[in-house]
PDB file of C-alpha atoms in Angstrom:
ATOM      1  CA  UNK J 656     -23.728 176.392-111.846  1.00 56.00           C
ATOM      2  CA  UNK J 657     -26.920 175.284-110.360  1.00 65.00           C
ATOM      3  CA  UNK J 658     -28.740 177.145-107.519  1.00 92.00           C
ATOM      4  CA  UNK J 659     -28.987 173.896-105.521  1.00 96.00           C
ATOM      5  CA  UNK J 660     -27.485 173.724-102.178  1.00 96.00           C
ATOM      6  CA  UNK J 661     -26.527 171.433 -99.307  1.00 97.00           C
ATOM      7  CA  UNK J 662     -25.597 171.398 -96.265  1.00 97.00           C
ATOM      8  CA  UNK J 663     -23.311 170.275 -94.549  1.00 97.00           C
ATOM      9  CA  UNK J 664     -21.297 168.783 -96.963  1.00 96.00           C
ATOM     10  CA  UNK J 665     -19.295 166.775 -94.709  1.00 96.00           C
ATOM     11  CA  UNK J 666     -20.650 165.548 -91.514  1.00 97.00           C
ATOM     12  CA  UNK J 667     -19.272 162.778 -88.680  1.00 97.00           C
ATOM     13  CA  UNK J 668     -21.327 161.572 -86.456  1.00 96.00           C
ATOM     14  CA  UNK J 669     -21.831 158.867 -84.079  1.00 96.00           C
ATOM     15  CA  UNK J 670     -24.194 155.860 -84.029  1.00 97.00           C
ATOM     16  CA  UNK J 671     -27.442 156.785 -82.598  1.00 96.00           C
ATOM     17  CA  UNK J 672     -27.541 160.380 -83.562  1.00 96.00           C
ATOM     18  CA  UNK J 673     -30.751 162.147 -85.069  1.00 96.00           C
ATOM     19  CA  UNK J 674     -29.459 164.107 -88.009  1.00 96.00           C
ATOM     20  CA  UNK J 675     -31.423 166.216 -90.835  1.00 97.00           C
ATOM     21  CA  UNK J 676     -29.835 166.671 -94.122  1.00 98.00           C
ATOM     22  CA  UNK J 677     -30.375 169.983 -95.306  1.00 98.00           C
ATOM     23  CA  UNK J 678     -31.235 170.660 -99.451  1.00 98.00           C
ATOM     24  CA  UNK J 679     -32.584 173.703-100.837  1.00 98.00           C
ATOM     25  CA  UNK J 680     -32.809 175.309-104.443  1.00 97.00           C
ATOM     26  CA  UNK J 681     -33.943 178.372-105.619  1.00 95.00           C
ATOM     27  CA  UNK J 682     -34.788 177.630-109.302  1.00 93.00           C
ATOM     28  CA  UNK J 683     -38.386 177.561-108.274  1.00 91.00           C
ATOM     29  CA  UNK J 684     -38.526 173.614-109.036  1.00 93.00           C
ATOM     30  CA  UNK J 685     -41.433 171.509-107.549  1.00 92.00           C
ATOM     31  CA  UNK J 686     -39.371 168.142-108.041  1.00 93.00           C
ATOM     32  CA  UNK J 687     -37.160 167.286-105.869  1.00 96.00           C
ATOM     33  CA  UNK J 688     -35.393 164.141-105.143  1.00 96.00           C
ATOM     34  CA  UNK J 689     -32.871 162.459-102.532  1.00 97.00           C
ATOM     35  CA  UNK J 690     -30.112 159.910-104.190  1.00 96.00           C
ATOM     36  CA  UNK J 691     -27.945 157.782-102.211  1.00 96.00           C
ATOM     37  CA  UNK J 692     -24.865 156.909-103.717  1.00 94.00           C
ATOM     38  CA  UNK J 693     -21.838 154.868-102.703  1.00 91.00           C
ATOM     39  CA  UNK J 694     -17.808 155.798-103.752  1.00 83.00           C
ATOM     40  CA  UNK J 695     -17.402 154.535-107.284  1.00 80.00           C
ATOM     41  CA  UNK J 696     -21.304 153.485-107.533  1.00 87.00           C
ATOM     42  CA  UNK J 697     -24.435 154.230-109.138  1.00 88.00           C
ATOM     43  CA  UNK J 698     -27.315 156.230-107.615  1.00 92.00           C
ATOM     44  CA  UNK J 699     -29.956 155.014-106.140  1.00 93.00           C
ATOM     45  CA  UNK J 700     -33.335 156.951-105.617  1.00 94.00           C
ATOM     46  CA  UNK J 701     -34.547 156.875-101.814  1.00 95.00           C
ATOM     47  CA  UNK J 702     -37.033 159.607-101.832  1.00 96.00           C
ATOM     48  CA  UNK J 703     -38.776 162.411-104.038  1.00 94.00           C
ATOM     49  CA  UNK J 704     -41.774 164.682-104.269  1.00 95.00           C
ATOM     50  CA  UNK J 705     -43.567 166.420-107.113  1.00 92.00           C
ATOM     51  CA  UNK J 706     -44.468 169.597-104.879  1.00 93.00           C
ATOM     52  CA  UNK J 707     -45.391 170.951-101.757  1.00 95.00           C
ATOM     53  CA  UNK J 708     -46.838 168.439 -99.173  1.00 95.00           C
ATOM     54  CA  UNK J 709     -45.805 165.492-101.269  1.00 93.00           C
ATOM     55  CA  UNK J 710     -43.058 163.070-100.576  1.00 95.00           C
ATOM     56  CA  UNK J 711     -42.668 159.528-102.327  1.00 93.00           C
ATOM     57  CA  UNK J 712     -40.576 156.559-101.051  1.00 92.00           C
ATOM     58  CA  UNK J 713     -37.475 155.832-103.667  1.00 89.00           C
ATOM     59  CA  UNK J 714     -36.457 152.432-105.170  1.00 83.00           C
ATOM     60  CA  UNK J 715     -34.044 151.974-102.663  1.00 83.00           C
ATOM     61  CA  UNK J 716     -35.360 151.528 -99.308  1.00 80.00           C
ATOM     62  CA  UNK J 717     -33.934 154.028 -96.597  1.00 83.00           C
ATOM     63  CA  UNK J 718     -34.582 154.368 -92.914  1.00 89.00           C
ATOM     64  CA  UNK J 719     -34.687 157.995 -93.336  1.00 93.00           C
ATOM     65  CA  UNK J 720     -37.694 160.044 -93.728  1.00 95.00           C
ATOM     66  CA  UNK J 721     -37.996 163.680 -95.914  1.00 97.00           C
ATOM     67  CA  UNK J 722     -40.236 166.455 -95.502  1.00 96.00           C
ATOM     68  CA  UNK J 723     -41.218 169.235 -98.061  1.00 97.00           C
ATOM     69  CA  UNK J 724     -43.133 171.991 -96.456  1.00 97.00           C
ATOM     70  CA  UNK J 725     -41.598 174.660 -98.764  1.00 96.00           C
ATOM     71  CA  UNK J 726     -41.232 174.596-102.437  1.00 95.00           C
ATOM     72  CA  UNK J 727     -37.625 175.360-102.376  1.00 97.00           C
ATOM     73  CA  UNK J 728     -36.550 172.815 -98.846  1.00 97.00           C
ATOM     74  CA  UNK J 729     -36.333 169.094 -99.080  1.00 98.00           C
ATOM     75  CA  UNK J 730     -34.674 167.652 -95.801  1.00 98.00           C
ATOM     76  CA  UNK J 731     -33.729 164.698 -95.053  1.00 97.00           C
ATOM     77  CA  UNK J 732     -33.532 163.244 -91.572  1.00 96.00           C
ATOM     78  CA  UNK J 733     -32.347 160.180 -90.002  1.00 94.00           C
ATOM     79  CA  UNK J 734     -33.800 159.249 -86.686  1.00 94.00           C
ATOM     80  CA  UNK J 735     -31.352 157.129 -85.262  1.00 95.00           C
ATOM     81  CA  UNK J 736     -27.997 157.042 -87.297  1.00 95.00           C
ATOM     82  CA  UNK J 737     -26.110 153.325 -87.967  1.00 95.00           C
ATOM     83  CA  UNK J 738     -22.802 152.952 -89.635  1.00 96.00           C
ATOM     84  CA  UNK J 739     -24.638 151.101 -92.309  1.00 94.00           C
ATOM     85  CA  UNK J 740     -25.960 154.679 -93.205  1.00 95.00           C
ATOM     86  CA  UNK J 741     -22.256 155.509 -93.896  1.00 96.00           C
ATOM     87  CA  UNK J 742     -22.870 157.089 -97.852  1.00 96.00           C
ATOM     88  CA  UNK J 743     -22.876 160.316 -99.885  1.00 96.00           C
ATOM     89  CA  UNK J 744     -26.264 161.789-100.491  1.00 97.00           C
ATOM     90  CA  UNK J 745     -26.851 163.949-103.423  1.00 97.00           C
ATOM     91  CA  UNK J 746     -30.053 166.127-103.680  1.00 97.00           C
ATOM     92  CA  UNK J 747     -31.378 167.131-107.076  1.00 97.00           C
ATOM     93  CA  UNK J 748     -34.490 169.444-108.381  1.00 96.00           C
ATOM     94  CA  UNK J 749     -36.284 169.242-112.012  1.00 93.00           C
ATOM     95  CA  UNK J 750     -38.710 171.318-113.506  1.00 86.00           C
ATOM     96  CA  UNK J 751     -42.290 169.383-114.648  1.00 71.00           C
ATOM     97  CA  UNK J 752     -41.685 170.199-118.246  1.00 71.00           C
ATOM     98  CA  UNK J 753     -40.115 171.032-120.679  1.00 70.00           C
ATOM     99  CA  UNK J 754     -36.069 170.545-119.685  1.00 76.00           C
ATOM    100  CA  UNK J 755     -36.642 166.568-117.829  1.00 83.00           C
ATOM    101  CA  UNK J 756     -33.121 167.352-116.781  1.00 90.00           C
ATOM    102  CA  UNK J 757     -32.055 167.037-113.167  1.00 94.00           C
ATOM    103  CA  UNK J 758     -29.960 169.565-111.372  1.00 95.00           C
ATOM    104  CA  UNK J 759     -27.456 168.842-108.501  1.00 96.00           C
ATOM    105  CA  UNK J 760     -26.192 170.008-105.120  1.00 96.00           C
ATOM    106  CA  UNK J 761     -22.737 169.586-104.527  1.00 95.00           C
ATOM    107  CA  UNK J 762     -23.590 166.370-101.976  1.00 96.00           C
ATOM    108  CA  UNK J 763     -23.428 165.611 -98.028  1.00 97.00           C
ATOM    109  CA  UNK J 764     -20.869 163.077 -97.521  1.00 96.00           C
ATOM    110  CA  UNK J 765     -21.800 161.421 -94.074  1.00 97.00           C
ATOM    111  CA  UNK J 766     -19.821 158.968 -91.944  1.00 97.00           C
ATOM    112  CA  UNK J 767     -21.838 157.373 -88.794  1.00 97.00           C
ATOM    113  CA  UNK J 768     -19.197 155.495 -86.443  1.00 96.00           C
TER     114      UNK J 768
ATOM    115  CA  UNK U 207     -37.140 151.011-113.535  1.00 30.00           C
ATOM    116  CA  UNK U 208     -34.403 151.153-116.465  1.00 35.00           C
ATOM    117  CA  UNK U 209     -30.990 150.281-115.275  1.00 53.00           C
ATOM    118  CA  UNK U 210     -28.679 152.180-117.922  1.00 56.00           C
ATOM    119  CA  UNK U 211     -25.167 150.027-117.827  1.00 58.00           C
ATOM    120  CA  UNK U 212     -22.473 151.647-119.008  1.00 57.00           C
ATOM    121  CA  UNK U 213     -19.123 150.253-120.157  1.00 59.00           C
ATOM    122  CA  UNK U 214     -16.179 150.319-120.193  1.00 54.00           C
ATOM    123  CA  UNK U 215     -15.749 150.914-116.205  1.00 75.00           C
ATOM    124  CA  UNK U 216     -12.919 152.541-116.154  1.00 87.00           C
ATOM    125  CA  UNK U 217     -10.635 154.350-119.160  1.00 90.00           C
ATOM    126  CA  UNK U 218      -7.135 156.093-119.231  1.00 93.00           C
ATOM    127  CA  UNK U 219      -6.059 158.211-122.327  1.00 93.00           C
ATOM    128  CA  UNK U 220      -4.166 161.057-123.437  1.00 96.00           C
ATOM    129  CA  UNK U 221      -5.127 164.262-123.664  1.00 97.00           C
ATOM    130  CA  UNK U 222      -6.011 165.471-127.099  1.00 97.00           C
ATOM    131  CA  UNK U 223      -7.219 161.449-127.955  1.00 97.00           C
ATOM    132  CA  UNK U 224     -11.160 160.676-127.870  1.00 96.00           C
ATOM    133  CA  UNK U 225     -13.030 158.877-125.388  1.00 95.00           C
ATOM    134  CA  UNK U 226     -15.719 156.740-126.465  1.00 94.00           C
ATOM    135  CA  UNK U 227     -18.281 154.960-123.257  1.00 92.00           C
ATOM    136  CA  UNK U 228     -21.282 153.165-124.023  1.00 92.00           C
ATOM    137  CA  UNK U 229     -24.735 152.647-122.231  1.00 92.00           C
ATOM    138  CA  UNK U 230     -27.171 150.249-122.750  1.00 92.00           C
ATOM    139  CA  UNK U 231     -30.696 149.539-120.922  1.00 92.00           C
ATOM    140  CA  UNK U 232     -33.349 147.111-120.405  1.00 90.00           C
ATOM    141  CA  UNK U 233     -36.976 149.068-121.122  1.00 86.00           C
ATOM    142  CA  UNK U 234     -38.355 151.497-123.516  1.00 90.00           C
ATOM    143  CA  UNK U 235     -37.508 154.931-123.007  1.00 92.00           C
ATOM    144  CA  UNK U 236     -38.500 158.670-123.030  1.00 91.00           C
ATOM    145  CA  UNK U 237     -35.134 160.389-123.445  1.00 93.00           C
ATOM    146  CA  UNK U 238     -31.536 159.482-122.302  1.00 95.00           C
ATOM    147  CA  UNK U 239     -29.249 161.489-120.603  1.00 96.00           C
ATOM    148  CA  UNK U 240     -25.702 161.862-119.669  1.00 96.00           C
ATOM    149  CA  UNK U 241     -23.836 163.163-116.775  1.00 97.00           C
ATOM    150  CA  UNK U 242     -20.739 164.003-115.583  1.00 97.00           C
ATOM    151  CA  UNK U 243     -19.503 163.924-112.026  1.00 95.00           C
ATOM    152  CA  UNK U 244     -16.045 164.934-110.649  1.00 92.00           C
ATOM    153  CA  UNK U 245     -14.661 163.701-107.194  1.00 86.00           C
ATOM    154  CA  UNK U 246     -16.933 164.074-104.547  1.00 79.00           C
ATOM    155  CA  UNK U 247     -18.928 166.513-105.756  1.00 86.00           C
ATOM    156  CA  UNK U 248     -22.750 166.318-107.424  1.00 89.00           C
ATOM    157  CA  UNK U 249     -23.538 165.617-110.957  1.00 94.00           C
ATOM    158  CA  UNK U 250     -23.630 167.775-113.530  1.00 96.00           C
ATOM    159  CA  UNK U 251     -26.099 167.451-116.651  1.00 96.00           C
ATOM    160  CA  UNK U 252     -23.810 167.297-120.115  1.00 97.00           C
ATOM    161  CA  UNK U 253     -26.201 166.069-122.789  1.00 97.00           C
ATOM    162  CA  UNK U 254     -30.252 164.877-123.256  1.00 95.00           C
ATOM    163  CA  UNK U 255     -31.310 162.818-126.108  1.00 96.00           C
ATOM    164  CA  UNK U 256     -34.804 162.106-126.728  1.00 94.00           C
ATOM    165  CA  UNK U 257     -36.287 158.519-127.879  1.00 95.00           C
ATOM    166  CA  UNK U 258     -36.926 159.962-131.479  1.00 96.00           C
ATOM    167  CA  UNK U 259     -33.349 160.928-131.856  1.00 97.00           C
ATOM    168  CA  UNK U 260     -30.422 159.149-133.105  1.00 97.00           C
ATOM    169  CA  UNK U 261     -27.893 161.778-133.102  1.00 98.00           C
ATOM    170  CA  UNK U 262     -26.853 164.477-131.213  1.00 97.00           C
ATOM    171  CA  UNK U 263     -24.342 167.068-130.808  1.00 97.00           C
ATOM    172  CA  UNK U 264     -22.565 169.622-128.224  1.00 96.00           C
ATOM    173  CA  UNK U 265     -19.049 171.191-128.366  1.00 97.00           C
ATOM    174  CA  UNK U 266     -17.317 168.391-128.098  1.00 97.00           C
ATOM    175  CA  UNK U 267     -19.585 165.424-127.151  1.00 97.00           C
ATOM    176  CA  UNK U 268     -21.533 163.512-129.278  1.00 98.00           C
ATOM    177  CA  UNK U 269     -24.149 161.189-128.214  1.00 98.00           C
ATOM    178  CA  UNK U 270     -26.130 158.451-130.559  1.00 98.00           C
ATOM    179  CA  UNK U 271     -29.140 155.876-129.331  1.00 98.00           C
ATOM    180  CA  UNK U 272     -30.131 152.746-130.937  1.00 97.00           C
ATOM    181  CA  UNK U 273     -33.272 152.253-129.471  1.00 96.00           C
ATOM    182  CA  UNK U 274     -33.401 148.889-131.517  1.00 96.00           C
ATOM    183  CA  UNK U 275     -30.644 147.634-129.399  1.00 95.00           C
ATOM    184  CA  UNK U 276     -31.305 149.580-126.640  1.00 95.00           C
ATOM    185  CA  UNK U 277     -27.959 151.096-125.954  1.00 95.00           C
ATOM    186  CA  UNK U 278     -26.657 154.841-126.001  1.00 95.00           C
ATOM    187  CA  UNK U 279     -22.468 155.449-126.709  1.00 95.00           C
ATOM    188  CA  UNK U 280     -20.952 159.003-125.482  1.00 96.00           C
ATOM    189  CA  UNK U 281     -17.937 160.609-127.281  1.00 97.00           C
ATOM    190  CA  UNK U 282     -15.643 163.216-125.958  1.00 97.00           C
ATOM    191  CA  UNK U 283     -13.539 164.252-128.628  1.00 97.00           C
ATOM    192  CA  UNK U 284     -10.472 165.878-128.247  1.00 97.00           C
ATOM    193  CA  UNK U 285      -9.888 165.583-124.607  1.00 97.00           C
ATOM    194  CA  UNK U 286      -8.415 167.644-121.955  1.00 96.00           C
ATOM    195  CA  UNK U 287      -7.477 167.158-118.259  1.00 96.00           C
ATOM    196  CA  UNK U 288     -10.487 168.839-117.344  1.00 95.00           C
ATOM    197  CA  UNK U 289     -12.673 165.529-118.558  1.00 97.00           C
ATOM    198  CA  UNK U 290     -11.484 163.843-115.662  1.00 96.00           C
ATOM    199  CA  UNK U 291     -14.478 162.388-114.380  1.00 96.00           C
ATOM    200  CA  UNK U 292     -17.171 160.028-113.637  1.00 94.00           C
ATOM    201  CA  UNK U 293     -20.038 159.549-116.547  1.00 95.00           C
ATOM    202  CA  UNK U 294     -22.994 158.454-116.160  1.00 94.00           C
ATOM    203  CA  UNK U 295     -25.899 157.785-118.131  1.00 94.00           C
ATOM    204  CA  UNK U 296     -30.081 157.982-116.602  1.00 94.00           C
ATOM    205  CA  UNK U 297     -32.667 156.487-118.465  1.00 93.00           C
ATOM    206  CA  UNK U 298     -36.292 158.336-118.124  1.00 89.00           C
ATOM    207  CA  UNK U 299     -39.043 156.062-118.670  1.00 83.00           C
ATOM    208  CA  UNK U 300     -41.144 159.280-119.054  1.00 73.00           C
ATOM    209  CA  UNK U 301     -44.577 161.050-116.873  1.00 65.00           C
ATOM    210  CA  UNK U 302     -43.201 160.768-113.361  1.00 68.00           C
ATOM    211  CA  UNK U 303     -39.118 162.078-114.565  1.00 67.00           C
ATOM    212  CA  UNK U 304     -37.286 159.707-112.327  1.00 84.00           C
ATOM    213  CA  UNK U 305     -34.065 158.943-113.951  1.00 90.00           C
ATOM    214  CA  UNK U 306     -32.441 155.223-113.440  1.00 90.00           C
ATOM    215  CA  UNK U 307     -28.351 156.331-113.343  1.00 91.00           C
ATOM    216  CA  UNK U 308     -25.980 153.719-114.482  1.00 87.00           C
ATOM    217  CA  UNK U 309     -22.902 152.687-112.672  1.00 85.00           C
ATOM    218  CA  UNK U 310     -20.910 155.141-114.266  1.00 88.00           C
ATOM    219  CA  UNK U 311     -17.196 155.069-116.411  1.00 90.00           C
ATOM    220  CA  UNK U 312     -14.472 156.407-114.818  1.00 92.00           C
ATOM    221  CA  UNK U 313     -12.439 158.668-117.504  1.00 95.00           C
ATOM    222  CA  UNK U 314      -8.506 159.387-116.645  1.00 95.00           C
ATOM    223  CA  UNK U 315      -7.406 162.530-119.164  1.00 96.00           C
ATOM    224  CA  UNK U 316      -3.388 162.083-118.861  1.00 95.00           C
ATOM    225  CA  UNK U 317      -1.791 165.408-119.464  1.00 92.00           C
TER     226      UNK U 317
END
Protein backbone atom coordinates (compact mmCIF):
# COMPACT_ATOMS: atom_id res chain seq x y z
CA UNK A 1 0.00 0.00 0.00
CA UNK A 2 1.46 3.29 -0.82
CA UNK A 3 1.77 6.20 1.68
CA UNK A 4 0.10 8.55 -0.83
CA UNK A 5 -2.99 10.28 0.11
CA UNK A 6 -5.89 12.40 -1.14
CA UNK A 7 -8.33 14.21 -0.19
CA UNK A 8 -11.37 14.40 -0.59
CA UNK A 9 -11.98 11.62 -2.60
CA UNK A 10 -15.30 12.58 -3.69
CA UNK A 11 -16.28 16.11 -3.99
CA UNK A 12 -19.60 18.04 -5.68
CA UNK A 13 -19.47 21.24 -6.30
CA UNK A 14 -21.02 23.93 -8.19
CA UNK A 15 -19.86 25.99 -11.20
CA UNK A 16 -17.85 28.86 -10.11
CA UNK A 17 -16.40 27.45 -6.99
CA UNK A 18 -12.59 27.84 -5.98
CA UNK A 19 -11.53 24.39 -4.91
CA UNK A 20 -7.90 22.95 -3.89
CA UNK A 21 -7.23 19.36 -4.33
CA UNK A 22 -5.37 18.10 -1.58
CA UNK A 23 -2.23 15.26 -2.24
CA UNK A 24 0.33 14.38 0.15
CA UNK A 25 2.88 11.39 0.58
CA UNK A 26 5.16 10.54 3.06
CA UNK A 27 7.70 8.34 1.19
CA UNK A 28 9.99 11.30 1.19
CA UNK A 29 9.60 11.60 -2.81
CA UNK A 30 10.61 14.91 -4.56
CA UNK A 31 8.45 13.98 -7.77
CA UNK A 32 5.28 14.51 -7.78
CA UNK A 33 2.74 14.65 -10.43
CA UNK A 34 -1.12 15.51 -11.08
CA UNK A 35 -2.99 13.09 -13.81
CA UNK A 36 -6.32 13.76 -15.09
CA UNK A 37 -8.14 10.92 -16.17
CA UNK A 38 -11.60 10.31 -17.60
CA UNK A 39 -14.02 6.90 -16.75
CA UNK A 40 -12.67 4.17 -18.99
CA UNK A 41 -9.66 6.52 -20.33
CA UNK A 42 -6.10 7.00 -20.32
CA UNK A 43 -4.18 9.50 -18.15
CA UNK A 44 -3.18 12.47 -19.05
CA UNK A 45 -0.32 14.51 -17.28
CA UNK A 46 -1.48 18.20 -16.29
CA UNK A 47 1.15 19.12 -13.86
CA UNK A 48 4.42 17.88 -11.98
CA UNK A 49 7.47 19.04 -10.09
CA UNK A 50 10.89 17.56 -9.41
CA UNK A 51 11.10 19.19 -5.78
CA UNK A 52 10.42 21.89 -3.62
CA UNK A 53 9.56 25.26 -5.33
CA UNK A 54 9.21 23.62 -8.69
CA UNK A 55 6.07 23.00 -10.60
CA UNK A 56 5.90 22.12 -14.47
CA UNK A 57 2.83 22.46 -16.77
CA UNK A 58 1.64 18.72 -18.04
CA UNK A 59 0.87 17.64 -21.65
CA UNK A 60 -2.55 18.23 -21.17
CA UNK A 61 -3.47 21.71 -20.67
CA UNK A 62 -5.53 22.45 -17.38
CA UNK A 63 -6.98 25.62 -16.00
CA UNK A 64 -5.82 24.63 -12.68
CA UNK A 65 -2.72 25.71 -11.06
CA UNK A 66 -0.42 23.46 -8.27
CA UNK A 67 1.78 24.56 -5.66
CA UNK A 68 4.64 22.60 -3.86
CA UNK A 69 5.92 24.43 -0.88
CA UNK A 70 6.59 21.19 1.07
CA UNK A 71 8.33 18.13 -0.07
CA UNK A 72 5.59 15.87 0.92
CA UNK A 73 2.18 18.47 -0.37
CA UNK A 74 1.27 18.92 -3.96
CA UNK A 75 -2.21 20.76 -4.24
CA UNK A 76 -4.07 21.37 -6.76
CA UNK A 77 -6.50 24.24 -7.08
CA UNK A 78 -9.03 25.37 -9.44
CA UNK A 79 -9.93 29.00 -9.43
CA UNK A 80 -13.17 29.07 -10.85
CA UNK A 81 -14.73 25.50 -11.32
CA UNK A 82 -16.73 24.60 -14.92
CA UNK A 83 -18.53 21.40 -15.56
CA UNK A 84 -16.01 20.80 -18.25
CA UNK A 85 -13.63 20.18 -15.20
CA UNK A 86 -16.01 17.26 -14.37
CA UNK A 87 -12.95 14.24 -14.10
CA UNK A 88 -11.07 12.01 -11.64
CA UNK A 89 -7.68 13.27 -10.65
CA UNK A 90 -5.08 10.91 -9.52
CA UNK A 91 -1.88 12.19 -7.74
CA UNK A 92 1.30 10.15 -7.90
CA UNK A 93 5.05 10.53 -6.30
CA UNK A 94 8.45 8.83 -7.71
CA UNK A 95 11.70 8.71 -6.35
CA UNK A 96 14.74 10.35 -8.78
CA UNK A 97 16.45 7.04 -9.04
CA UNK A 98 16.74 4.04 -8.87
CA UNK A 99 12.84 2.49 -8.76
CA UNK A 100 11.34 5.08 -12.02
CA UNK A 101 8.13 3.62 -10.72
CA UNK A 102 5.20 5.85 -9.86
CA UNK A 103 3.12 5.48 -6.78
CA UNK A 104 -0.64 6.35 -6.43
CA UNK A 105 -3.26 7.98 -4.22
CA UNK A 106 -6.44 6.46 -4.21
CA UNK A 107 -7.93 9.60 -6.56
CA UNK A 108 -10.43 12.71 -6.08
CA UNK A 109 -13.34 12.09 -8.16
CA UNK A 110 -14.90 15.65 -8.77
CA UNK A 111 -18.23 16.61 -10.32
CA UNK A 112 -18.74 20.58 -11.03
CA UNK A 113 -22.59 21.21 -11.93
CA UNK B 1 5.74 11.85 -25.57
CA UNK B 2 5.21 7.91 -26.13
CA UNK B 3 1.62 6.97 -26.37
CA UNK B 4 1.69 3.15 -25.20
CA UNK B 5 -1.67 1.55 -26.98
CA UNK B 6 -2.78 -1.30 -25.61
CA UNK B 7 -5.14 -3.91 -27.05
CA UNK B 8 -7.46 -5.72 -26.80
CA UNK B 9 -9.88 -3.00 -25.00
CA UNK B 10 -11.79 -4.99 -23.25
CA UNK B 11 -11.52 -9.05 -22.28
CA UNK B 12 -13.87 -11.55 -20.40
CA UNK B 13 -12.52 -15.02 -19.24
CA UNK B 14 -12.75 -17.59 -16.74
CA UNK B 15 -11.11 -17.84 -13.82
CA UNK B 16 -8.21 -20.22 -13.77
CA UNK B 17 -7.71 -19.35 -17.93
CA UNK B 18 -4.79 -16.77 -18.91
CA UNK B 19 -5.09 -13.36 -20.00
CA UNK B 20 -2.85 -12.15 -22.54
CA UNK B 21 -3.00 -7.77 -23.45
CA UNK B 22 -0.60 -6.21 -25.59
CA UNK B 23 1.05 -2.65 -25.78
CA UNK B 24 2.72 -1.11 -28.38
CA UNK B 25 4.35 2.56 -28.75
CA UNK B 26 5.62 5.04 -31.08
CA UNK B 27 9.37 6.26 -29.68
CA UNK B 28 12.36 4.74 -28.19
CA UNK B 29 12.20 3.93 -24.71
CA UNK B 30 13.88 3.75 -21.23
CA UNK B 31 11.82 1.07 -19.49
CA UNK B 32 8.10 -0.01 -19.76
CA UNK B 33 5.80 -0.47 -17.19
CA UNK B 34 2.54 -1.95 -16.31
CA UNK B 35 -0.26 -1.08 -14.07
CA UNK B 36 -3.20 -2.18 -12.71
CA UNK B 37 -6.18 -0.15 -11.63
CA UNK B 38 -9.47 -1.35 -10.02
CA UNK B 39 -12.78 0.75 -10.06
CA UNK B 40 -12.35 4.08 -9.06
CA UNK B 41 -9.52 3.85 -7.24
CA UNK B 42 -5.58 4.88 -8.19
CA UNK B 43 -3.15 2.75 -9.97
CA UNK B 44 -1.15 0.38 -8.70
CA UNK B 45 2.48 -0.50 -10.11
CA UNK B 46 2.54 -4.52 -11.14
CA UNK B 47 5.65 -4.92 -13.28
CA UNK B 48 8.87 -2.61 -14.83
CA UNK B 49 10.81 -3.77 -17.72
CA UNK B 50 13.78 -2.02 -18.82
CA UNK B 51 14.77 -1.30 -22.68
CA UNK B 52 17.62 -4.00 -22.43
CA UNK B 53 15.20 -6.63 -21.38
CA UNK B 54 13.14 -8.99 -23.25
CA UNK B 55 11.73 -11.03 -20.58
CA UNK B 56 10.48 -10.74 -17.37
CA UNK B 57 8.85 -12.45 -14.61
CA UNK B 58 6.59 -12.02 -11.29
CA UNK B 59 4.23 -14.56 -9.60
CA UNK B 60 2.05 -14.82 -12.06
CA UNK B 61 2.64 -12.13 -14.75
CA UNK B 62 4.93 -12.22 -17.34
CA UNK B 63 5.89 -9.36 -19.41
CA UNK B 64 8.14 -9.44 -22.86
CA UNK B 65 9.26 -6.17 -25.14
CA UNK B 66 10.21 -6.19 -28.67
CA UNK B 67 11.79 -3.07 -28.91
CA UNK B 68 12.25 -3.90 -32.74
CA UNK B 69 8.58 -3.66 -33.11
CA UNK B 70 8.03 -1.51 -30.47
CA UNK B 71 5.33 -3.29 -28.59
CA UNK B 72 5.18 -4.86 -24.96
CA UNK B 73 2.37 -8.04 -24.31
CA UNK B 74 1.31 -8.72 -20.45
CA UNK B 75 0.28 -12.24 -19.26
CA UNK B 76 -1.68 -13.11 -16.23
CA UNK B 77 -1.64 -16.65 -15.90
CA UNK B 78 -3.92 -18.52 -14.03
CA UNK B 79 -6.48 -15.99 -13.18
CA UNK B 80 -8.65 -15.23 -10.32
CA UNK B 81 -11.56 -12.83 -9.60
CA UNK B 82 -9.27 -10.66 -7.94
CA UNK B 83 -7.63 -9.62 -11.60
CA UNK B 84 -10.58 -7.75 -12.25
CA UNK B 85 -9.24 -4.67 -13.45
CA UNK B 86 -8.05 -2.00 -15.66
CA UNK B 87 -4.26 -2.45 -17.18
CA UNK B 88 -2.37 -0.16 -18.31
CA UNK B 89 0.89 0.19 -19.74
CA UNK B 90 3.43 3.84 -19.38
CA UNK B 91 6.18 4.24 -21.53
CA UNK B 92 9.31 6.30 -19.92
CA UNK B 93 11.28 7.99 -22.44
CA UNK B 94 13.92 8.29 -19.63
CA UNK B 95 15.86 11.68 -17.53
CA UNK B 96 12.75 13.64 -16.65
CA UNK B 97 10.46 10.00 -15.48
CA UNK B 98 7.21 11.11 -16.94
CA UNK B 99 5.36 8.08 -17.94
CA UNK B 100 2.91 8.26 -21.21
CA UNK B 101 -0.15 5.66 -19.85
CA UNK B 102 -2.02 3.89 -22.51
CA UNK B 103 -5.72 3.66 -22.74
CA UNK B 104 -5.85 0.73 -20.75
CA UNK B 105 -7.64 -3.14 -21.21
CA UNK B 106 -10.39 -3.80 -19.27
CA UNK B 107 -10.00 -7.56 -17.79
CA UNK B 108 -13.44 -9.39 -16.58
CA UNK B 109 -12.19 -12.64 -14.27
CA UNK B 110 -15.67 -14.72 -14.33
CA UNK B 111 -15.84 -16.81 -11.24
Amino acid sequence: EADIYQTPRYLVIGTGKKITLECSQTMGHDKMYWYQQDPGMELHLIHYSYGVNSTEKGDLSSESTVSRIRTEHFPLTLESARPSHTSQYLCASSRWTGRPEQFFGPGTRLTVL
Amino acid sequence: SQQGEEDPQALSIQEGENATMNCSYKTSINNLQWYRQNSGRGLVHLILIRSNEREKHSGRLRVTLDTSKKSSSLLITASRAADTASYFCATDGGGNNRLAFGKGNQVVVIP
